mmCIF file of C-alpha atoms in Angstrom:
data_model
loop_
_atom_site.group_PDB
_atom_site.id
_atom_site.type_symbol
_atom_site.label_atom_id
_atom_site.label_comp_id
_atom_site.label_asym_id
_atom_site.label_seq_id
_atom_site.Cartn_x
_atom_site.Cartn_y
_atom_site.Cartn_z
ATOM 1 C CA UNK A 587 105.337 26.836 34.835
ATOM 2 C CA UNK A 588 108.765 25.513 34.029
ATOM 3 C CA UNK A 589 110.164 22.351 35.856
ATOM 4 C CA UNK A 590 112.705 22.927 38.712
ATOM 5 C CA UNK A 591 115.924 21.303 38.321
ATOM 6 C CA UNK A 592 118.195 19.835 41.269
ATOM 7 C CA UNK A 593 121.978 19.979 40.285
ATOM 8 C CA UNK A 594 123.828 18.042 42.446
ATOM 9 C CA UNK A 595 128.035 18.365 42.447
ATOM 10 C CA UNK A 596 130.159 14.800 43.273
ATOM 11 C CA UNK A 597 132.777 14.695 43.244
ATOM 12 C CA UNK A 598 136.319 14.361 45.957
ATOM 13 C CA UNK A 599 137.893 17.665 47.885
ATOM 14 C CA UNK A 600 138.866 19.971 45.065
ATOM 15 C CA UNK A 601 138.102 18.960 41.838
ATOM 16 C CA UNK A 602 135.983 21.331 40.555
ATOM 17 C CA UNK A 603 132.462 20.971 42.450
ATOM 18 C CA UNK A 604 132.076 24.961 43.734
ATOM 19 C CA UNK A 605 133.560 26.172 40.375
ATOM 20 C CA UNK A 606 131.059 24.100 38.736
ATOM 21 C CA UNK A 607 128.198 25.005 41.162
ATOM 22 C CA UNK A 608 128.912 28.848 40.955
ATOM 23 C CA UNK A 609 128.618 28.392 36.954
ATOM 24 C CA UNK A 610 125.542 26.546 37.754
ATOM 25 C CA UNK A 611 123.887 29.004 40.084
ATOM 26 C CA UNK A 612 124.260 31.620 37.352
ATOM 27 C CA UNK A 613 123.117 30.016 34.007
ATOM 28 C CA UNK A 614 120.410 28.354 35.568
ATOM 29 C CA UNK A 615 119.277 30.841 38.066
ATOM 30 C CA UNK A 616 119.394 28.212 40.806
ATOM 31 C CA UNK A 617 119.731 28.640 44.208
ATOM 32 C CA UNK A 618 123.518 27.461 45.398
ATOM 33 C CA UNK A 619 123.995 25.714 48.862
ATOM 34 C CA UNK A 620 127.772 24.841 49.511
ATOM 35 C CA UNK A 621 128.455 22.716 52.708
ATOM 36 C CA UNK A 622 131.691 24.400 53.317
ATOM 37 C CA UNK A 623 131.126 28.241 53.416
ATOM 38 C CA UNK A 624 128.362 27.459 55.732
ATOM 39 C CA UNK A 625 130.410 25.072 58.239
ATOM 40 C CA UNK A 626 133.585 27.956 57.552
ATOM 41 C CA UNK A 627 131.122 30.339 58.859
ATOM 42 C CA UNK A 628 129.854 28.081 61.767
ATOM 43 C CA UNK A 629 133.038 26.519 62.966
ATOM 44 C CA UNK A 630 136.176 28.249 61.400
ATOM 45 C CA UNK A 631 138.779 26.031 61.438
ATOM 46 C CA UNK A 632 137.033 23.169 63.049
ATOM 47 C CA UNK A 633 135.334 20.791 60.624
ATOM 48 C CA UNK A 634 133.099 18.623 63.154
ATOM 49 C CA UNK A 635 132.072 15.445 61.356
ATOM 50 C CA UNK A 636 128.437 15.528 62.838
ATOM 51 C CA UNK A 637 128.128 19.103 62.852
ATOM 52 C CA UNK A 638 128.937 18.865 59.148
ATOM 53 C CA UNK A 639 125.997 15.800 58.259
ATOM 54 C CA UNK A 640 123.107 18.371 60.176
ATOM 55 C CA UNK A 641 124.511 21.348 57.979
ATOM 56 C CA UNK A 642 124.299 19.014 54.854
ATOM 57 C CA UNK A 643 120.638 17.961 55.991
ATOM 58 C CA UNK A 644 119.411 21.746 57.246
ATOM 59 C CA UNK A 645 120.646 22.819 53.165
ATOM 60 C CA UNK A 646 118.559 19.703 51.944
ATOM 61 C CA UNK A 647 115.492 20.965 53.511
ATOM 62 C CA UNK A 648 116.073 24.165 51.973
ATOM 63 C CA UNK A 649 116.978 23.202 48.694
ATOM 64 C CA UNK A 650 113.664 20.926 48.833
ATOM 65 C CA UNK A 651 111.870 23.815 50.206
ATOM 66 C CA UNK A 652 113.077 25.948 47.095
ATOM 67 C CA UNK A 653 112.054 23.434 44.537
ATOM 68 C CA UNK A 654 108.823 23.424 45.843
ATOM 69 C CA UNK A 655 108.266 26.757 45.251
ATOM 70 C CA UNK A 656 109.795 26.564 41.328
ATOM 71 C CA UNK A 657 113.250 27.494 41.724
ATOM 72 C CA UNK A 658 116.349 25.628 40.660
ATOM 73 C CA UNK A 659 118.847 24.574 43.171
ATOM 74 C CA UNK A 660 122.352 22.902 43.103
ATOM 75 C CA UNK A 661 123.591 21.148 46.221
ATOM 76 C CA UNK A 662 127.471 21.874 46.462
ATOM 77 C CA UNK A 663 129.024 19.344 48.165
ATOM 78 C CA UNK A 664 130.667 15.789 47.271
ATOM 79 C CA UNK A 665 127.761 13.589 47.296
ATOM 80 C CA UNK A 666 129.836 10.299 47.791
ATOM 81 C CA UNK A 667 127.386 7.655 48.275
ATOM 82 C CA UNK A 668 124.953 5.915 45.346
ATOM 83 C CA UNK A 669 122.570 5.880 47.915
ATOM 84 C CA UNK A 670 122.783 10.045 48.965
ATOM 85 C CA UNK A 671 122.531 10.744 45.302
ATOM 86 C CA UNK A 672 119.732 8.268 44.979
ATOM 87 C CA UNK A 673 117.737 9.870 47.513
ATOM 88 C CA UNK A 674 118.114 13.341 46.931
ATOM 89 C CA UNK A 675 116.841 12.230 42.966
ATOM 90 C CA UNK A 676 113.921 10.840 44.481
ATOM 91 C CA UNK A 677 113.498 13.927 46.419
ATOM 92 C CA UNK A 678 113.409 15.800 43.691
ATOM 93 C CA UNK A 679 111.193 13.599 41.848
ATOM 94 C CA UNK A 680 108.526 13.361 44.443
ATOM 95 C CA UNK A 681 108.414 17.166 44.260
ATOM 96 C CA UNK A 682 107.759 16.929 40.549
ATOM 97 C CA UNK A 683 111.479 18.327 39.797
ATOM 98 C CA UNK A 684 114.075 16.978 37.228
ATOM 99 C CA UNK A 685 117.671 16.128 39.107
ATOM 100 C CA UNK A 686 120.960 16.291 37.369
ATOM 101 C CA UNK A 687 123.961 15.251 38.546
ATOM 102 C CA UNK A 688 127.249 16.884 37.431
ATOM 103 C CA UNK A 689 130.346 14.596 38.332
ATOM 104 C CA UNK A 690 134.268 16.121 38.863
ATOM 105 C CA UNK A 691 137.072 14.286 38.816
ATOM 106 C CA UNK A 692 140.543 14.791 38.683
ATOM 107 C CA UNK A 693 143.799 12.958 38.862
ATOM 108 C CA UNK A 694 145.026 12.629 41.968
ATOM 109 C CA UNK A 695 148.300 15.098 41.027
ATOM 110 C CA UNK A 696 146.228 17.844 40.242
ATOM 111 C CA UNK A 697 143.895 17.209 43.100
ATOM 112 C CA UNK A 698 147.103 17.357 45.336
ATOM 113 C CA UNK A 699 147.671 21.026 43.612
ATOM 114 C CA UNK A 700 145.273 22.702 44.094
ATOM 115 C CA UNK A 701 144.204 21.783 47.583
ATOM 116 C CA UNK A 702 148.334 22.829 48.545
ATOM 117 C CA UNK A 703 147.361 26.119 45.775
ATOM 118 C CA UNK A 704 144.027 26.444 47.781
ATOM 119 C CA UNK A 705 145.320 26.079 51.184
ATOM 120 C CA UNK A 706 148.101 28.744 50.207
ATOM 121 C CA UNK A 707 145.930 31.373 48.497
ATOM 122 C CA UNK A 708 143.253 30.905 50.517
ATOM 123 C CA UNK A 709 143.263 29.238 53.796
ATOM 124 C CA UNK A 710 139.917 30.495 54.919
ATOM 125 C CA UNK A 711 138.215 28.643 52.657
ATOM 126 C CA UNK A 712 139.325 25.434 53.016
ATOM 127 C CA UNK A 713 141.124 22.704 55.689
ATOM 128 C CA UNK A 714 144.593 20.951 55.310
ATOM 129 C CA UNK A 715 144.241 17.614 53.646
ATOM 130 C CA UNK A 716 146.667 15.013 54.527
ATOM 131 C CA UNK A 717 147.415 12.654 51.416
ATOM 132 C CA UNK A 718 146.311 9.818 53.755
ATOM 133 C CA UNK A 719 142.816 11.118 54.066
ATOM 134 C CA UNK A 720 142.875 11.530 50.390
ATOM 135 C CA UNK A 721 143.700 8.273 50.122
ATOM 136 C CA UNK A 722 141.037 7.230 52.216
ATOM 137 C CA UNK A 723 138.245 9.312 50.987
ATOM 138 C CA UNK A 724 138.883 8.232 47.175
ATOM 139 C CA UNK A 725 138.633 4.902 48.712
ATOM 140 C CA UNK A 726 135.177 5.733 50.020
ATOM 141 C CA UNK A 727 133.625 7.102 47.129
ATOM 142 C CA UNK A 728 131.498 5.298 44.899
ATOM 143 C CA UNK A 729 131.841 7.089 41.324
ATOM 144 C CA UNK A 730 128.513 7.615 39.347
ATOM 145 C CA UNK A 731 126.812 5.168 36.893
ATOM 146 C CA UNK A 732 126.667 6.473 33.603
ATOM 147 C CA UNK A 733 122.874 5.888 34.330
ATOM 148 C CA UNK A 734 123.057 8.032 36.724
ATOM 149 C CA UNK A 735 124.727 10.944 35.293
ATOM 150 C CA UNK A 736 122.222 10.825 32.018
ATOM 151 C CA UNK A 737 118.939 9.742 34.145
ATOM 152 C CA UNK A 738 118.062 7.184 32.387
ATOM 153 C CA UNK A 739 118.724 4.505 35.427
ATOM 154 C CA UNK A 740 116.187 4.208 37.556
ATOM 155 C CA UNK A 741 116.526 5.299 41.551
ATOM 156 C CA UNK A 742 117.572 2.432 43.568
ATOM 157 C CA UNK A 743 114.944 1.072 46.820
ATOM 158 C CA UNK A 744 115.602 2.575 49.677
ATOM 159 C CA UNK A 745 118.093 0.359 51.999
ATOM 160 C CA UNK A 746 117.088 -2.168 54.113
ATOM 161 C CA UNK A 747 115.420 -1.145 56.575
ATOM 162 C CA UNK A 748 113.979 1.813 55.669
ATOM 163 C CA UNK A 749 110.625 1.756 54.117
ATOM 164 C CA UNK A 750 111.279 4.982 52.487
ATOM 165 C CA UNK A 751 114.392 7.173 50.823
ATOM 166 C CA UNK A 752 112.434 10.098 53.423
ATOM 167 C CA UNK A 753 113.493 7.769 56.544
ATOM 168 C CA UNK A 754 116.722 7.371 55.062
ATOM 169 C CA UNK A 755 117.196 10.963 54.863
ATOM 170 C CA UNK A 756 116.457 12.007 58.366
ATOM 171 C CA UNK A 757 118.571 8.889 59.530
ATOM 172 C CA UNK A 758 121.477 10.042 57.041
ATOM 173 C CA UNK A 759 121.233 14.265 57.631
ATOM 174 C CA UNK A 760 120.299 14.283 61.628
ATOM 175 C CA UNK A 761 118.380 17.367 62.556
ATOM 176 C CA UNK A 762 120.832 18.307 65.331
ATOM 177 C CA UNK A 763 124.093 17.686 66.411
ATOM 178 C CA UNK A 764 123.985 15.198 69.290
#
């Protein structure tokens, strides 16, 4: 039996993360989970912040649920923090599946286009994105290790206080919106 992989896209809004998880989901057979058709589906044009962390969790489970079971998957959504990417590799790992992570980035002029391109072709698929919270966001992100892109770094401890990157997961992706 072949070993499951677990793609995961980072990457800011619009750079190439769906594009590359849609490519993904077809030469690797994987099962593709993207945040933002779900929470579209959910919410329309409401993007609730909380609403959007159980969504990212409920996908986890069933990404982890997939792997289990010998299927590829590819998580489709930015992945900003060292220490999400961290644990959803040791996820993977605990399951006895490979993870690969496949970083997008863009300058910040052709992120600008084709959000406005996006947002004018097609609305329903996206949110407006003010170049203040693009600003901030970039600010937030914490761009990949070559380590980690390649695998050869090893997964970081879990933070403190959690004994475990499972704890930190059900603390980071809440099962319910509160």
């Amino acid at each position: 039996m072949r070993q499951p992989t677990l793609f995961l896209t980072v990457g800011l809004p619009s750079t190439g993360k769906t594009t590359a998880a849609r490519r993904i989901e077809i030469e690797q057979r994987a099962l593709r989970l993207t945040k933002d058709e779900w929470v579209k589906a959910l919410y329309g044009h409401e993007n609730p912040p909380s609403a959007g962390d159980v969504i990212e969790g409920r996908l986890i489970r069933i990404g982890l649920r997939a792997l289990e079971l010998g299927n590829n998957v590819v998580i489709d959504y930015g992945l900003w923090s060292r220490d999400e990417r961290s644990a959803l590799r040791r996820a993977a790992a605990d399951l006895g599946a490979r993870a690969e992570l496949r970083y997008c980035e863009l300058d910040r002029a052709e992120q600008r286009r084709r959000i406005d391109q996006r947002q004018a072709e097609a609305p329903h698929t996206t949110w407006p994105m003010s170049d203040e919270e693009l600003a901030g966001w970039a600010a937030q992100f914490e761009t990949p290790t070559p380590g980690e892109l390649d695998g050869t770094e090893p997964i970081d401890a879990p933070p403190a206080g959690f004994a475990t990157w499972a704890e930190w997961r059900a603390f980071r992706w809440p099962p319910s919106v509160s």
